[in-house]
Amino acid sequence: MKALVYHGNKDLRLEAVPEPVPAPGEIKLRIDYCGICATDIEEYLYGPKFIFGDAPNILTGKSVPLITGHEITGTVVEASGDGVAEGDRVVLNTVLTCGKCHGCLTGQKTQCPNMATAGFARDGGLAEYMVWPASEAIRLPDGVSSEEAALVEPASVALHAIRRSRIIAGESVVILGCGTVGLLAMQQVKAAGGHVIAVDRRRISLDMASDLGADATLDARDPDLAAKLREFNDGAGPDLVIDAAGGKDTPALAIDWARIGGRVLLVAIYTAVPKFDFNSLVAGEKEIIGSLGYERRDVEEVVGMIDTGDLRTAPLITDKIGLEEIIEKGFDRMLKPKKDVFRILVSPSGAAHT
Ligand SMILES: [Zn+2]
Ligand SMILES: [Zn+2]
């Protein structure tokens, strides 16, 4: 079968590989759609970072070369006898954990140091087929299309972050960076009863934020931005600032914007290592919270939110392409300095459901 294989820094190859064979307890999926994520681009440009390079992952024993792609939805073509059945459309909990560490034993699976994820520590979904533990496949209801479901993975990242933010109804929340994860987080803040101010440099992002329910939008280049943000919350400033932008200066901006006693949630991946004056945290009694990945319950809840209409993912699908077009129509477009896309979905089997 054809697959996009990560061999190393700036070395991605579309090549023929053997079709995977499910181990006991695993299912085989035909991939209907796999999204291209900013993390894939970061691994290509700056990796191996999260993808396992020289030292293999402890759970899977795997390292590069690995089939990349982690925003996956597919149809079961070989079931294992338990859980999902042949013909079921599914999404995956792509985060496998060890079950033995402090994080796993205390119900904080995203804190498992042995975490293994699809496309980073096991073969992922930019391929015609993949195999995965049957226990970590979640069946899609009829009301959720396969296209919409291709964004369940980034939506689960966003939902896990919102849980960690300890948001309560009525809070003022700034979303800094209205790309795919930012706009999914924004809708989850709205669903939790928050008041959202969306901030981005790109017009396309601010327009999309308005369409998806932002209460206010502000241009990140506005010289009076900090003063305008302070006006929210009766002049106290925002209770919570979510950095989904991942820029060199965005965490410092987020900390500056949060009200005294407020919270900052970081859900981006940073490539720069800036200097920072920690007195700004001390003096304002502010908190910084990190969030990585998600758990099965996040995936299940996201599927439910799409089904009920509380979460709209379809507007974030910019294009759908075939696997053979992935470099020129996928990666090259995502790499452009003036990126004009949210998600590009790849249909490796070319036989996707709708
Ligand atoms: Zn992703
Ligand atoms: Zn663990």
Short mmCIF file of C-alpha atoms in Angstrom, two decimals, residues 7-354:
data_model
loop_
_atom_site.label_atom_id
_atom_site.label_comp_id
_atom_site.label_asym_id
_atom_site.label_seq_id
_atom_site.Cartn_x
_atom_site.Cartn_y
_atom_site.Cartn_z
CA HIS A 7 12.46 9.12 7.73
CA GLY A 8 13.95 12.17 9.43
CA ASN A 9 14.26 15.96 9.37
CA LYS A 10 12.88 17.28 6.03
CA ASP A 11 12.77 13.70 4.78
CA LEU A 12 9.18 12.58 4.16
CA ARG A 13 8.66 9.95 1.48
CA LEU A 14 5.51 8.79 -0.23
CA GLU A 15 6.36 5.14 -0.72
CA ALA A 16 5.04 1.60 -0.99
CA VAL A 17 5.01 -0.32 2.30
CA PRO A 18 3.53 -3.71 3.30
CA GLU A 19 -0.13 -3.65 4.38
CA PRO A 20 -0.30 -3.89 8.19
CA VAL A 21 -1.57 -7.09 9.85
CA PRO A 22 -3.60 -6.71 13.07
CA ALA A 23 -2.20 -8.37 16.21
CA PRO A 24 -4.67 -10.11 18.57
CA GLY A 25 -7.05 -7.50 20.02
CA GLU A 26 -6.42 -5.10 17.15
CA ILE A 27 -8.58 -3.91 14.27
CA LYS A 28 -7.58 -3.05 10.73
CA LEU A 29 -8.96 0.24 9.39
CA ARG A 30 -9.31 1.58 5.90
CA ILE A 31 -8.42 5.24 6.36
CA ASP A 32 -11.25 7.44 5.10
CA TYR A 33 -9.61 10.76 6.03
CA CYS A 34 -6.47 11.89 7.79
CA GLY A 35 -5.91 15.59 8.47
CA ILE A 36 -2.57 17.35 8.08
CA CYS A 37 -1.71 19.03 11.37
CA ALA A 38 0.67 21.89 12.20
CA THR A 39 2.54 19.38 14.36
CA ASP A 40 3.26 17.32 11.22
CA ILE A 41 4.78 20.42 9.64
CA GLU A 42 6.83 21.14 12.79
CA GLU A 43 8.17 17.57 12.81
CA TYR A 44 9.07 17.94 9.15
CA LEU A 45 10.88 21.28 9.66
CA TYR A 46 12.36 20.93 13.15
CA GLY A 47 11.95 17.25 14.11
CA PRO A 48 12.37 14.65 15.25
CA LYS A 49 10.82 16.31 18.34
CA PHE A 50 7.76 14.35 19.44
CA ILE A 51 8.18 11.62 16.84
CA PHE A 52 10.48 8.93 18.19
CA GLY A 53 13.85 9.30 16.46
CA ASP A 54 16.84 7.27 17.60
CA ALA A 55 15.51 5.79 20.85
CA PRO A 56 12.33 3.73 20.35
CA ASN A 57 9.16 4.35 22.39
CA ILE A 58 9.06 2.07 25.43
CA LEU A 59 5.47 0.88 24.82
CA THR A 60 5.66 0.18 21.10
CA GLY A 61 9.38 -0.42 20.58
CA LYS A 62 9.07 1.75 17.44
CA SER A 63 11.03 4.70 16.09
CA VAL A 64 11.47 6.28 12.64
CA PRO A 65 10.91 5.39 9.88
CA LEU A 66 7.24 5.69 10.86
CA ILE A 67 4.06 6.32 8.87
CA THR A 68 2.98 9.80 9.91
CA GLY A 69 -0.56 11.23 10.39
CA HIS A 70 -2.63 11.28 13.58
CA GLU A 71 -5.97 12.99 12.78
CA ILE A 72 -7.62 9.82 11.65
CA THR A 73 -11.04 8.47 10.78
CA GLY A 74 -11.68 5.20 9.01
CA THR A 75 -13.86 2.17 8.44
CA VAL A 76 -13.20 -1.17 10.14
CA VAL A 77 -12.28 -3.81 7.55
CA GLU A 78 -11.09 -6.45 10.03
CA ALA A 79 -12.61 -6.59 13.53
CA SER A 80 -11.08 -8.38 16.51
CA GLY A 81 -14.25 -9.88 17.93
CA ASP A 82 -14.74 -7.33 20.69
CA GLY A 83 -15.94 -3.75 20.50
CA VAL A 84 -16.39 -2.33 17.01
CA ALA A 85 -17.54 -4.46 14.06
CA GLU A 86 -16.60 -4.69 10.40
CA GLY A 87 -18.11 -1.80 8.45
CA ASP A 88 -18.29 0.52 11.48
CA ARG A 89 -16.99 4.03 10.90
CA VAL A 90 -14.68 4.94 13.79
CA VAL A 91 -12.32 7.48 15.29
CA LEU A 92 -9.42 6.47 17.52
CA ASN A 93 -8.09 7.33 20.89
CA THR A 94 -4.62 7.70 19.38
CA VAL A 95 -2.95 8.11 22.79
CA LEU A 96 -1.79 4.77 24.23
CA THR A 97 -0.56 4.72 27.84
CA CYS A 98 1.29 2.22 30.03
CA GLY A 99 -1.28 1.69 32.82
CA LYS A 100 1.48 1.38 35.42
CA CYS A 101 2.95 4.83 36.08
CA HIS A 102 1.83 7.45 38.62
CA GLY A 103 -0.18 9.35 35.97
CA CYS A 104 -1.98 6.24 34.70
CA LEU A 105 -2.73 4.95 38.22
CA THR A 106 -4.16 8.29 39.36
CA GLY A 107 -6.40 8.81 36.32
CA GLN A 108 -4.15 11.40 34.61
CA LYS A 109 -3.31 9.39 31.52
CA THR A 110 -1.97 12.38 29.59
CA GLN A 111 0.79 12.55 32.22
CA CYS A 112 2.07 9.07 31.29
CA PRO A 113 5.80 9.42 30.49
CA ASN A 114 5.59 6.30 28.33
CA MET A 115 2.76 7.70 26.18
CA ALA A 116 2.71 6.36 22.60
CA THR A 117 0.65 8.11 19.95
CA ALA A 118 -0.28 7.27 16.36
CA GLY A 119 2.09 8.80 13.84
CA PHE A 120 4.74 9.48 16.51
CA ALA A 121 5.42 6.14 18.21
CA ARG A 122 3.40 3.76 16.01
CA ASP A 123 2.44 3.85 12.35
CA GLY A 124 -0.24 6.50 11.75
CA GLY A 125 -2.98 7.29 9.29
CA LEU A 126 -1.44 8.85 6.18
CA ALA A 127 -1.71 5.45 4.52
CA GLU A 128 -4.41 3.31 2.96
CA TYR A 129 -4.69 1.07 6.04
CA MET A 130 -3.58 1.01 9.67
CA VAL A 131 -4.02 -1.24 12.69
CA TRP A 132 -4.89 -0.14 16.24
CA PRO A 133 -6.12 -1.70 19.52
CA ALA A 134 -9.87 -2.43 19.19
CA SER A 135 -10.41 -1.10 22.73
CA GLU A 136 -9.32 2.38 21.58
CA ALA A 137 -11.72 2.68 18.62
CA ILE A 138 -14.90 4.74 19.07
CA ARG A 139 -17.83 4.11 16.73
CA LEU A 140 -19.31 7.15 14.98
CA PRO A 141 -23.04 7.77 15.19
CA ASP A 142 -24.92 8.17 11.87
CA GLY A 143 -25.23 11.92 12.50
CA VAL A 144 -21.46 12.50 12.36
CA SER A 145 -19.93 12.39 8.87
CA SER A 146 -16.45 11.01 8.25
CA GLU A 147 -15.28 14.46 7.13
CA GLU A 148 -16.48 16.06 10.37
CA ALA A 149 -14.90 13.19 12.33
CA ALA A 150 -11.46 13.84 10.84
CA LEU A 151 -11.28 16.81 13.23
CA VAL A 152 -12.17 14.82 16.34
CA GLU A 153 -8.46 14.50 17.19
CA PRO A 154 -7.61 18.24 17.34
CA ALA A 155 -11.01 18.83 19.00
CA SER A 156 -10.05 16.31 21.70
CA VAL A 157 -6.76 18.16 22.25
CA ALA A 158 -8.81 21.35 22.66
CA LEU A 159 -11.38 19.77 24.99
CA HIS A 160 -8.70 18.29 27.24
CA ALA A 161 -7.11 21.75 27.45
CA ILE A 162 -10.45 23.34 28.36
CA ARG A 163 -10.92 20.77 31.14
CA ARG A 164 -7.46 21.60 32.48
CA SER A 165 -8.24 25.33 32.37
CA ARG A 166 -10.91 24.84 35.12
CA ILE A 167 -13.21 27.22 33.25
CA ILE A 168 -16.47 28.19 34.92
CA ALA A 169 -19.54 29.69 33.25
CA GLY A 170 -19.45 33.46 32.87
CA GLU A 171 -15.67 33.80 32.66
CA SER A 172 -14.02 36.06 30.05
CA VAL A 173 -11.66 34.03 27.89
CA VAL A 174 -9.17 35.20 25.27
CA ILE A 175 -8.28 32.77 22.50
CA LEU A 176 -4.85 33.81 21.22
CA GLY A 177 -4.33 32.13 17.86
CA CYS A 178 -7.44 31.17 15.90
CA GLY A 179 -6.15 28.26 13.87
CA THR A 180 -7.89 24.92 13.98
CA VAL A 181 -7.20 24.06 17.65
CA GLY A 182 -7.93 27.65 18.76
CA LEU A 183 -11.29 27.70 16.98
CA LEU A 184 -12.25 24.28 18.32
CA ALA A 185 -11.27 25.39 21.85
CA MET A 186 -13.26 28.59 21.33
CA GLN A 187 -16.46 26.63 20.64
CA GLN A 188 -15.85 24.48 23.71
CA VAL A 189 -15.41 27.61 25.85
CA LYS A 190 -18.76 28.84 24.49
CA ALA A 191 -20.36 25.47 25.30
CA ALA A 192 -18.98 25.79 28.86
CA GLY A 193 -20.66 29.20 29.22
CA GLY A 194 -17.58 31.39 28.70
CA HIS A 195 -17.44 34.78 27.00
CA VAL A 196 -14.90 34.62 24.13
CA ILE A 197 -12.59 37.28 22.70
CA ALA A 198 -10.75 35.90 19.65
CA VAL A 199 -7.33 37.38 18.79
CA ASP A 200 -5.38 36.68 15.61
CA ARG A 201 -3.37 38.46 12.93
CA ARG A 202 -5.18 36.78 10.06
CA ARG A 203 -8.46 38.22 8.76
CA ILE A 204 -9.56 34.73 7.62
CA SER A 205 -9.19 33.50 11.24
CA LEU A 206 -11.07 36.42 12.79
CA ASP A 207 -13.91 36.03 10.26
CA MET A 208 -14.12 32.32 11.00
CA ALA A 209 -14.09 33.04 14.76
CA SER A 210 -17.09 35.37 14.29
CA ASP A 211 -18.91 32.76 12.21
CA LEU A 212 -18.31 30.13 14.89
CA GLY A 213 -19.66 32.29 17.72
CA ALA A 214 -16.91 34.54 19.13
CA ASP A 215 -18.39 37.36 21.23
CA ALA A 216 -15.64 39.77 20.07
CA THR A 217 -12.67 39.65 17.70
CA LEU A 218 -9.52 41.77 17.89
CA ASP A 219 -6.59 42.13 15.49
CA ALA A 220 -3.34 40.98 17.14
CA ARG A 221 -1.53 43.91 15.47
CA ASP A 222 -3.77 46.52 17.09
CA PRO A 223 -1.41 48.80 19.10
CA ASP A 224 -4.12 49.29 21.74
CA LEU A 225 -4.84 45.58 22.07
CA ALA A 226 -3.66 45.16 25.69
CA ALA A 227 -5.72 48.17 26.82
CA LYS A 228 -8.79 46.91 24.94
CA LEU A 229 -8.50 43.47 26.55
CA ARG A 230 -8.24 45.03 30.01
CA GLU A 231 -11.69 46.56 29.51
CA PHE A 232 -13.31 43.13 29.59
CA ASN A 233 -14.56 41.65 32.86
CA ASP A 234 -15.56 45.08 34.26
CA GLY A 235 -12.06 46.44 33.80
CA ALA A 236 -10.26 43.55 35.52
CA GLY A 237 -9.14 41.89 32.27
CA PRO A 238 -9.72 38.33 31.07
CA ASP A 239 -9.98 35.48 33.60
CA LEU A 240 -8.31 33.04 31.25
CA VAL A 241 -6.05 33.42 28.21
CA ILE A 242 -5.52 30.38 25.99
CA ASP A 243 -2.38 30.41 23.86
CA ALA A 244 -3.06 28.27 20.82
CA ALA A 245 -0.64 30.29 18.67
CA GLY A 246 2.67 28.91 19.90
CA GLY A 247 4.72 31.97 18.92
CA LYS A 248 7.97 33.13 20.45
CA ASP A 249 6.26 35.94 22.39
CA THR A 250 2.72 34.61 22.75
CA PRO A 251 3.08 33.00 26.24
CA ALA A 252 4.43 36.31 27.62
CA LEU A 253 1.56 38.22 25.97
CA ALA A 254 -0.95 35.75 27.40
CA ILE A 255 0.47 36.22 30.90
CA ASP A 256 0.38 39.99 30.50
CA TRP A 257 -3.25 39.97 29.32
CA ALA A 258 -4.65 37.67 32.02
CA ARG A 259 -6.19 39.55 34.95
CA ILE A 260 -4.49 39.64 38.35
CA GLY A 261 -5.17 36.19 39.79
CA GLY A 262 -6.01 34.89 36.31
CA ARG A 263 -4.96 31.76 34.43
CA VAL A 264 -3.03 31.09 31.25
CA LEU A 265 -3.43 27.84 29.39
CA LEU A 266 -0.75 26.74 26.92
CA VAL A 267 -1.96 24.27 24.28
CA ALA A 268 0.55 25.00 21.53
CA ILE A 269 3.90 23.41 20.74
CA TYR A 270 6.77 25.90 20.99
CA THR A 271 9.81 25.90 18.75
CA ALA A 272 11.46 29.01 20.25
CA VAL A 273 12.99 29.19 23.75
CA PRO A 274 12.40 32.78 24.92
CA LYS A 275 13.66 34.47 28.08
CA PHE A 276 10.98 35.29 30.61
CA ASP A 277 10.71 37.40 33.78
CA PHE A 278 8.87 35.22 36.30
CA ASN A 279 8.17 38.19 38.57
CA SER A 280 5.15 38.92 36.35
CA LEU A 281 3.63 35.66 37.62
CA VAL A 282 4.55 36.31 41.24
CA ALA A 283 3.31 39.89 41.35
CA GLY A 284 0.00 39.08 39.69
CA GLU A 285 -0.55 35.69 41.38
CA LYS A 286 -1.13 34.24 37.95
CA GLU A 287 -1.13 30.57 37.01
CA ILE A 288 0.23 28.84 33.92
CA ILE A 289 -1.30 25.49 32.94
CA GLY A 290 0.09 23.16 30.27
CA SER A 291 -2.01 20.66 28.35
CA LEU A 292 -0.94 17.79 26.14
CA GLY A 293 -3.04 15.33 24.19
CA TYR A 294 -6.28 13.85 25.49
CA GLU A 295 -7.96 10.77 26.88
CA ARG A 296 -10.63 8.45 25.59
CA ARG A 297 -13.39 10.35 27.45
CA ASP A 298 -12.40 13.54 25.58
CA VAL A 299 -12.76 11.74 22.23
CA GLU A 300 -16.18 10.36 23.22
CA GLU A 301 -17.41 13.74 24.40
CA VAL A 302 -16.22 15.48 21.22
CA VAL A 303 -18.07 12.94 19.04
CA GLY A 304 -21.19 13.67 21.10
CA MET A 305 -20.74 17.46 20.73
CA ILE A 306 -20.46 17.17 16.94
CA ASP A 307 -23.58 14.98 16.90
CA THR A 308 -25.61 17.51 18.90
CA GLY A 309 -24.28 20.50 16.91
CA ASP A 310 -22.47 22.09 19.89
CA LEU A 311 -19.20 21.74 17.97
CA ARG A 312 -18.89 22.58 14.28
CA THR A 313 -15.87 21.10 12.53
CA ALA A 314 -17.02 21.13 8.89
CA PRO A 315 -16.33 24.89 8.38
CA LEU A 316 -12.67 24.22 9.26
CA ILE A 317 -12.16 21.82 6.35
CA THR A 318 -10.44 23.89 3.65
CA ASP A 319 -9.70 21.15 1.13
CA LYS A 320 -9.81 17.40 0.51
CA ILE A 321 -7.00 15.79 -1.48
CA GLY A 322 -5.65 12.35 -2.42
CA LEU A 323 -2.56 10.79 -0.84
CA GLU A 324 -0.53 11.20 -4.04
CA GLU A 325 -1.12 14.99 -3.89
CA ILE A 326 -0.06 15.35 -0.27
CA ILE A 327 3.29 17.10 -0.81
CA GLU A 328 2.33 19.71 -3.39
CA LYS A 329 -1.30 20.32 -2.34
CA GLY A 330 -0.89 19.54 1.35
CA PHE A 331 2.49 20.22 2.94
CA ASP A 332 3.56 22.93 0.49
CA ARG A 333 0.34 24.87 1.12
CA MET A 334 0.67 24.50 4.90
CA LEU A 335 4.30 25.69 4.69
CA LYS A 336 3.45 28.96 2.93
CA PRO A 337 4.20 32.03 5.07
CA LYS A 338 0.70 33.37 4.30
CA LYS A 339 -1.08 30.16 5.23
CA ASP A 340 -4.66 30.35 3.97
CA VAL A 341 -5.91 27.01 5.30
CA PHE A 342 -7.37 25.47 8.44
CA ARG A 343 -7.44 21.73 7.78
CA ILE A 344 -6.62 19.82 4.62
CA LEU A 345 -7.99 16.29 4.72
CA VAL A 346 -6.23 13.50 2.88
CA SER A 347 -8.31 10.59 1.59
CA PRO A 348 -5.73 7.79 1.19
CA SER A 349 -8.17 5.13 0.01
CA GLY A 350 -10.01 7.51 -2.29
CA ALA A 351 -13.18 5.70 -1.25
CA ALA A 352 -14.33 7.75 1.68
CA HIS A 353 -17.84 7.86 3.04
CA THR A 354 -19.48 11.20 3.55
#
